[in-house]
Tab-separated table of C-alpha atoms and ligand atoms in Angstrom:
chain	number	residue	atom	x	y	z
A	1	MET	CA	12.573	31.439	-119.999
A	2	PRO	CA	11.720	30.650	-123.642
A	3	ILE	CA	8.252	31.598	-124.882
A	4	THR	CA	6.056	28.853	-126.325
A	5	PRO	CA	4.005	30.430	-129.110
A	6	THR	CA	0.243	30.018	-128.884
A	7	LYS	CA	-2.379	30.846	-131.499
A	8	GLN	CA	-3.492	34.424	-131.073
A	9	ILE	CA	-2.794	37.604	-129.112
A	10	TRP	CA	-5.451	40.155	-128.162
A	11	MET	CA	-4.421	43.557	-129.506
A	12	ASP	CA	-6.678	46.582	-129.050
A	13	GLY	CA	-9.844	44.524	-128.985
A	14	LYS	CA	-9.034	42.138	-131.843
A	15	PHE	CA	-7.375	38.743	-131.994
A	16	VAL	CA	-4.232	38.738	-134.113
A	17	ASP	CA	-2.298	35.622	-135.163
A	18	TRP	CA	0.763	35.107	-132.952
A	19	GLN	CA	3.286	35.697	-135.748
A	20	ASP	CA	1.500	38.866	-136.879
A	21	ALA	CA	1.404	40.535	-133.431
A	22	LYS	CA	3.964	43.218	-134.348
A	23	VAL	CA	4.629	46.873	-133.547
A	24	HIS	CA	6.319	49.614	-135.561
A	25	VAL	CA	10.004	50.196	-134.764
A	26	LEU	CA	9.187	53.842	-134.034
A	27	SER	CA	6.683	52.970	-131.296
A	28	HIS	CA	7.132	55.396	-128.394
A	29	THR	CA	7.556	52.691	-125.745
A	30	LEU	CA	10.353	51.011	-127.672
A	31	HIS	CA	12.383	54.215	-127.340
A	32	TYR	CA	11.463	55.529	-123.889
A	33	GLY	CA	10.034	52.608	-121.883
A	34	THR	CA	6.719	54.399	-121.434
A	35	GLY	CA	3.969	51.970	-120.485
A	36	ALA	CA	3.013	49.337	-117.966
A	37	PHE	CA	2.453	45.627	-117.841
A	38	GLU	CA	1.225	42.768	-115.699
A	39	GLY	CA	2.104	39.135	-115.154
A	40	ILE	CA	-0.741	36.798	-114.263
A	41	ARG	CA	-1.015	33.035	-113.946
A	42	ALA	CA	-3.952	30.775	-114.694
A	43	TYR	CA	-4.104	27.277	-113.200
A	44	LYS	CA	-5.939	24.103	-113.981
A	45	THR	CA	-8.399	23.246	-111.227
A	46	SER	CA	-10.708	20.259	-110.834
A	47	ASN	CA	-13.419	22.548	-112.181
A	48	GLY	CA	-11.696	24.000	-115.261
A	49	VAL	CA	-8.984	26.627	-115.657
A	50	ALA	CA	-9.021	29.703	-113.394
A	51	ILE	CA	-7.045	32.950	-113.555
A	52	PHE	CA	-5.604	33.796	-110.151
A	53	ARG	CA	-6.562	37.250	-108.824
A	54	LEU	CA	-7.324	38.541	-112.307
A	55	LYS	CA	-9.223	41.588	-111.106
A	56	GLU	CA	-6.406	42.682	-108.767
A	57	HIS	CA	-3.835	42.380	-111.555
A	58	MET	CA	-5.892	44.343	-114.067
A	59	ASP	CA	-6.647	46.908	-111.396
A	60	ARG	CA	-2.904	47.309	-110.750
A	61	LEU	CA	-2.352	47.713	-114.505
A	62	LEU	CA	-4.867	50.570	-114.585
A	63	ARG	CA	-3.300	52.119	-111.481
A	64	SER	CA	0.201	51.877	-112.991
A	65	CYS	CA	-1.125	53.677	-116.070
A	66	ARG	CA	-2.793	56.276	-113.918
A	67	ILE	CA	0.563	57.065	-112.283
A	68	LEU	CA	2.106	57.327	-115.756
A	69	MET	CA	-0.802	59.487	-117.021
A	70	ILE	CA	-1.665	56.945	-119.685
A	71	GLU	CA	-5.372	56.668	-120.350
A	72	VAL	CA	-6.285	53.072	-121.066
A	73	PRO	CA	-9.313	52.916	-123.354
A	74	TYR	CA	-10.646	49.760	-121.630
A	75	SER	CA	-12.437	49.326	-118.328
A	76	LEU	CA	-11.432	46.871	-115.630
A	77	SER	CA	-14.197	44.461	-116.620
A	78	GLU	CA	-13.336	44.726	-120.334
A	79	LEU	CA	-9.706	43.854	-119.554
A	80	CYS	CA	-10.771	40.917	-117.367
A	81	ASP	CA	-13.132	39.613	-120.078
A	82	ALA	CA	-10.390	39.972	-122.690
A	83	ALA	CA	-7.945	37.981	-120.539
A	84	LYS	CA	-10.451	35.143	-120.191
A	85	GLU	CA	-11.042	35.201	-123.931
A	86	VAL	CA	-7.270	34.936	-124.531
A	87	VAL	CA	-7.189	31.743	-122.452
A	88	ARG	CA	-10.208	30.380	-124.326
A	89	VAL	CA	-9.055	31.279	-127.856
A	90	ASN	CA	-5.687	29.662	-127.207
A	91	GLU	CA	-7.262	26.674	-125.432
A	92	LEU	CA	-4.895	27.073	-122.481
A	93	TYR	CA	-6.998	24.847	-120.246
A	94	GLU	CA	-3.928	23.322	-118.560
A	95	GLY	CA	-2.943	26.733	-117.198
A	96	CYS	CA	-0.730	29.518	-118.541
A	97	TYR	CA	1.014	32.811	-117.906
A	98	LEU	CA	-0.734	35.952	-119.149
A	99	ARG	CA	1.062	39.138	-120.102
A	100	PRO	CA	-1.129	42.243	-120.426
A	101	LEU	CA	0.794	45.225	-121.779
A	102	VAL	CA	-0.138	48.871	-122.244
A	103	TYR	CA	2.298	50.619	-124.530
A	104	LEU	CA	2.510	53.793	-126.556
A	105	GLY	CA	2.537	53.116	-130.240
A	106	TYR	CA	3.535	54.764	-133.470
A	107	GLY	CA	2.622	58.345	-134.241
A	108	GLU	CA	4.648	60.684	-132.048
A	109	LEU	CA	8.293	60.660	-131.041
A	110	GLY	CA	10.151	62.781	-128.509
A	111	VAL	CA	10.127	62.304	-124.766
A	112	ASN	CA	6.661	63.824	-124.270
A	113	PRO	CA	4.309	60.851	-124.411
A	114	ILE	CA	1.116	62.912	-124.499
A	115	GLY	CA	-0.474	62.426	-127.895
A	116	ALA	CA	1.115	59.067	-128.677
A	117	PRO	CA	-1.495	56.362	-129.329
A	118	VAL	CA	-2.204	54.059	-126.388
A	119	ASN	CA	-2.152	50.382	-127.344
A	120	THR	CA	-3.198	47.437	-125.215
A	121	ALA	CA	-2.289	43.797	-125.723
A	122	ILE	CA	-2.785	40.540	-123.833
A	123	ALA	CA	-0.761	37.442	-124.696
A	124	ALA	CA	-0.704	34.061	-122.971
A	125	TRP	CA	1.422	30.937	-123.181
A	126	PRO	CA	2.348	27.929	-121.027
A	127	TRP	CA	5.175	28.805	-118.617
A	128	GLY	CA	7.148	26.697	-116.143
A	129	PRO	CA	8.777	27.600	-112.801
A	130	TYR	CA	10.376	31.056	-113.104
A	131	LEU	CA	13.654	30.271	-111.330
A	132	GLY	CA	13.718	26.634	-112.504
A	133	ASP	CA	12.809	23.356	-110.806
A	134	ASP	CA	15.944	23.160	-108.654
A	135	ALA	CA	15.442	26.587	-106.993
A	136	ALA	CA	11.726	25.881	-106.533
A	137	GLU	CA	12.517	22.592	-104.800
A	138	ASN	CA	15.795	23.201	-102.947
A	139	GLY	CA	15.886	26.974	-102.616
A	140	ALA	CA	17.283	29.882	-104.608
A	141	ARG	CA	20.804	31.225	-104.213
A	142	MET	CA	20.534	34.981	-103.857
A	143	LYS	CA	22.914	37.906	-104.107
A	144	ILE	CA	22.345	41.365	-102.707
A	145	SER	CA	22.643	43.586	-105.731
A	146	SER	CA	25.094	46.445	-106.085
A	147	TRP	CA	22.259	48.166	-107.962
A	148	ALA	CA	19.890	50.013	-105.641
A	149	ARG	CA	16.151	49.989	-106.254
A	150	HIS	CA	14.850	53.278	-107.606
A	151	HIS	CA	14.247	56.144	-105.271
A	152	PRO	CA	10.468	56.687	-105.494
A	153	ASN	CA	11.135	60.219	-106.727
A	154	SER	CA	13.245	58.841	-109.590
A	155	MET	CA	10.802	56.205	-110.739
A	156	PRO	CA	7.396	55.400	-109.271
A	157	THR	CA	8.072	52.074	-107.588
A	158	GLY	CA	4.360	51.427	-107.080
A	159	ALA	CA	3.824	51.274	-110.841
A	160	LYS	CA	4.726	48.169	-112.795
A	161	SER	CA	6.206	50.402	-115.468
A	162	ILE	CA	8.065	49.016	-118.454
A	163	GLY	CA	11.059	51.359	-118.146
A	164	GLY	CA	11.382	50.593	-114.440
A	165	TYR	CA	12.552	47.099	-115.318
A	166	VAL	CA	15.889	48.323	-116.681
A	167	ASN	CA	16.874	48.619	-113.023
A	168	ALA	CA	15.658	45.064	-112.336
A	169	ALA	CA	17.409	43.702	-115.435
A	170	LEU	CA	20.748	45.222	-114.364
A	171	ALA	CA	20.453	43.529	-110.974
A	172	LYS	CA	19.329	40.240	-112.494
A	173	VAL	CA	22.228	40.114	-114.976
A	174	GLU	CA	24.739	40.946	-112.240
A	175	ALA	CA	23.423	38.111	-110.047
A	176	VAL	CA	23.200	35.526	-112.829
A	177	MET	CA	26.673	36.381	-114.221
A	178	ALA	CA	28.078	35.871	-110.717
A	179	GLY	CA	26.474	32.412	-110.542
A	180	TYR	CA	23.386	33.173	-108.422
A	181	ASP	CA	19.731	32.537	-109.211
A	182	GLU	CA	18.341	35.941	-108.348
A	183	ALA	CA	19.126	39.337	-106.816
A	184	ILE	CA	17.743	41.083	-103.762
A	185	MET	CA	17.673	44.822	-104.170
A	186	LEU	CA	18.144	47.357	-101.412
A	187	GLY	CA	16.418	50.707	-101.575
A	188	PRO	CA	18.363	53.983	-101.807
A	189	ASP	CA	18.281	54.171	-97.974
A	190	GLY	CA	19.965	50.769	-97.694
A	191	ARG	CA	16.847	48.968	-96.459
A	192	VAL	CA	15.759	45.712	-98.088
A	193	SER	CA	13.338	46.334	-100.935
A	194	GLU	CA	12.536	43.248	-103.052
A	195	GLY	CA	13.773	40.810	-105.687
A	196	THR	CA	13.909	41.815	-109.350
A	197	GLY	CA	10.439	40.343	-109.855
A	198	GLU	CA	9.457	39.136	-106.391
A	199	ASN	CA	8.703	40.287	-102.872
A	200	LEU	CA	10.647	38.871	-99.929
A	201	PHE	CA	9.537	37.283	-96.665
A	202	LEU	CA	11.689	36.258	-93.704
A	203	VAL	CA	10.758	33.869	-90.907
A	204	ARG	CA	12.088	34.802	-87.454
A	205	GLU	CA	11.179	32.761	-84.384
A	206	GLY	CA	8.007	31.498	-86.024
A	207	ARG	CA	6.877	34.960	-87.162
A	208	LEU	CA	6.787	36.182	-90.777
A	209	VAL	CA	8.101	39.605	-91.755
A	210	THR	CA	8.066	41.357	-95.116
A	211	PRO	CA	9.083	44.916	-96.018
A	212	PRO	CA	6.142	47.341	-96.281
A	213	PRO	CA	5.924	47.927	-100.067
A	214	SER	CA	5.603	51.695	-100.219
A	215	GLU	CA	8.286	52.408	-97.597
A	216	ALA	CA	10.632	49.830	-99.119
A	217	GLY	CA	10.070	51.128	-102.663
A	218	ALA	CA	8.820	47.687	-103.657
A	219	LEU	CA	5.936	46.719	-105.882
A	220	ARG	CA	2.785	45.969	-103.906
A	221	GLY	CA	2.788	42.260	-104.708
A	222	ILE	CA	-0.496	40.491	-105.206
A	223	THR	CA	1.158	37.219	-104.204
A	224	GLN	CA	2.620	38.986	-101.161
A	225	ALA	CA	-0.888	40.076	-100.131
A	226	SER	CA	-2.248	36.567	-100.777
A	227	VAL	CA	0.543	34.996	-98.718
A	228	VAL	CA	-0.040	37.436	-95.843
A	229	LYS	CA	-3.696	36.328	-95.734
A	230	ILE	CA	-2.862	32.628	-96.113
A	231	ALA	CA	-0.165	32.773	-93.410
A	232	ARG	CA	-2.443	34.560	-90.944
A	233	ASP	CA	-5.215	32.047	-91.671
A	234	LEU	CA	-2.703	29.271	-90.941
A	235	GLY	CA	-2.117	30.895	-87.558
A	236	TYR	CA	1.201	32.643	-88.184
A	237	GLU	CA	1.855	36.197	-87.085
A	238	VAL	CA	2.808	38.385	-90.066
A	239	ASP	CA	4.277	41.875	-89.785
A	240	PHE	CA	5.289	44.478	-92.334
A	241	GLU	CA	8.671	45.615	-91.089
A	242	ALA	CA	11.626	47.536	-92.500
A	243	LEU	CA	14.569	45.146	-92.905
A	244	ARG	CA	18.326	45.457	-93.309
A	245	ARG	CA	20.549	42.997	-95.106
A	246	ASP	CA	21.823	41.469	-91.862
A	247	ASP	CA	18.222	40.611	-90.969
A	248	ILE	CA	18.242	38.320	-94.001
A	249	TYR	CA	21.552	36.752	-92.972
A	250	LEU	CA	20.069	35.961	-89.554
A	251	ALA	CA	16.633	34.719	-90.702
A	252	ASP	CA	15.554	31.192	-89.791
A	253	GLU	CA	13.850	30.877	-93.167
A	254	ALA	CA	13.248	33.138	-96.133
A	255	PHE	CA	11.230	32.943	-99.321
A	256	LEU	CA	10.251	34.912	-102.399
A	257	THR	CA	6.705	35.510	-103.582
A	258	GLY	CA	5.500	36.572	-107.000
A	259	THR	CA	3.144	35.525	-109.741
A	260	ALA	CA	5.919	34.066	-111.881
A	261	VAL	CA	8.002	32.593	-109.056
A	262	GLU	CA	4.988	31.614	-106.850
A	263	VAL	CA	6.589	30.756	-103.471
A	264	VAL	CA	10.288	29.868	-103.656
A	265	PRO	CA	12.479	29.220	-100.603
A	266	LEU	CA	15.885	30.866	-100.281
A	267	ALA	CA	18.828	28.516	-99.837
A	268	SER	CA	21.445	31.232	-99.311
A	269	VAL	CA	22.042	34.962	-99.479
A	270	ASP	CA	25.526	36.258	-100.325
A	271	ASP	CA	26.829	32.700	-99.787
A	272	ARG	CA	25.471	32.544	-96.225
A	273	PRO	CA	23.037	29.645	-95.847
A	274	VAL	CA	19.560	30.719	-94.777
A	275	GLY	CA	18.888	28.694	-91.618
A	276	ASP	CA	20.442	25.307	-92.324
A	277	GLY	CA	20.360	25.997	-96.067
A	278	LYS	CA	17.333	23.784	-96.660
A	279	PRO	CA	13.745	24.968	-97.185
A	280	GLY	CA	12.180	25.386	-93.738
A	281	PRO	CA	8.871	24.039	-92.399
A	282	ILE	CA	6.955	27.344	-92.353
A	283	THR	CA	8.043	28.128	-95.923
A	284	GLY	CA	6.922	24.600	-96.833
A	285	ALA	CA	3.487	25.086	-95.259
A	286	ILE	CA	2.975	28.435	-97.015
A	287	LYS	CA	4.181	27.072	-100.347
A	288	THR	CA	1.902	24.025	-100.172
A	289	THR	CA	-1.123	26.106	-99.200
A	290	TYR	CA	-0.426	28.646	-101.932
A	291	HIS	CA	-0.141	25.891	-104.545
A	292	GLN	CA	-3.428	24.392	-103.336
A	293	THR	CA	-5.107	27.809	-103.297
A	294	VAL	CA	-4.253	28.701	-106.899
A	295	ARG	CA	-5.473	25.268	-108.022
A	296	GLY	CA	-8.834	25.698	-106.305
A	297	GLU	CA	-8.120	23.146	-103.573
A	298	ARG	CA	-8.775	25.649	-100.774
A	299	PRO	CA	-12.459	26.628	-101.033
A	300	GLN	CA	-12.108	29.569	-98.629
A	301	TYR	CA	-10.097	31.419	-101.297
A	302	GLU	CA	-12.482	30.685	-104.163
A	303	GLU	CA	-13.148	34.413	-104.643
A	304	TRP	CA	-9.539	34.809	-105.804
A	305	LEU	CA	-10.176	32.568	-108.811
A	306	ALA	CA	-11.619	33.928	-112.060
A	307	ARG	CA	-12.956	30.816	-113.712
A	308	VAL	CA	-12.792	30.560	-117.498
A	309	ASP	CA	-15.666	28.647	-119.087
A	310	ARG	CA	-15.040	26.597	-122.191
A	311	PRO	CA	-17.014	27.845	-125.211
A	312	SER	CA	-19.299	24.759	-124.955
A	313	GLU	CA	-20.208	25.722	-121.364
A	314	ARG	CA	-21.304	29.269	-122.191
B	1	LIG	N1	8.237	43.004	-107.302
B	1	LIG	C1	8.510	43.161	-108.597
B	1	LIG	C2	9.572	44.123	-108.990
B	1	LIG	C3	7.819	42.411	-109.569
B	1	LIG	O1	8.094	42.548	-110.877
B	1	LIG	C4	6.839	41.491	-109.161
B	1	LIG	C5	6.083	40.687	-110.168
B	1	LIG	N2	4.968	41.362	-110.658
B	1	LIG	C6	6.591	41.365	-107.787
B	1	LIG	C7	7.303	42.141	-106.883
B	1	LIG	C8	5.547	40.412	-107.285
B	1	LIG	O2	4.273	40.880	-107.618
B	1	LIG	P1	3.060	39.900	-107.810
B	1	LIG	O3	3.015	39.024	-106.630
B	1	LIG	O4	1.888	40.807	-107.882
B	1	LIG	O5	3.284	39.146	-109.069
């Protein structure tokens, strides 16, 4: 997923030119993975660009930092305003991906993070489908990882912590090197947890099931929550249910949800086709509705959209 440079990155309240947005090599986070981040998408709508569920993402960033005992020197509304300004300054009116990051900077070294300066940055750039066009269209080929998701007493799985993604990266590399698109991770108890950057839904006899995030040691996905609401509004029953790997093998349909991935059907898991191996009708309905929702084509979800005015409209 190459990055397309844009003009400027927001760093600690100031806009810095893209090529000058640098950190010192002795920054605490670079050594110990201390910090948290978010991934947010903004979409073009018929009424200008809108950031999808901005408040919920920034709220999760603050909560992740709270778990890590990192005090972010910006309020929720300041972070939301900064994100909108990043879209505006970079003229990303066709939509983009936003990456807010809270990291510990230069000043202290040693495992104890207390006392290291807290830095905050928000970057944005245009970004395509996370698992590529083919997986988005025809379904992703998944592998159950040999790497287990963290035990919640090893790493707080409810925080989107920077260091936590070493675990995800190990699983991702294993899956990709073996020829798959993405990994599904099981928790330390053997139950299904999540993808390396996505939550998982199964469809069984017309009903949707997804692992309950805290029990499964999965991130509480904002897309997962949006899809639960959308699916129920479409008339589907949705349950949070602990799942084992054979539940995935026997699902009629399955799909991933996440900001980056959006809604992507699963074609196979461990070389077993999901259903008939083609994206199923319920997955299709959810995917279509989600795509319409983020683009402002479903007025009942308007409150999920943080609209970004152009400077001339302000
Ligand atoms: N699980 C993990 C491990 C993730 O990194 C992500 C992406 N943030 C998700 C689930 C999906 O979360 P969301 O829908 O809020 O993007």
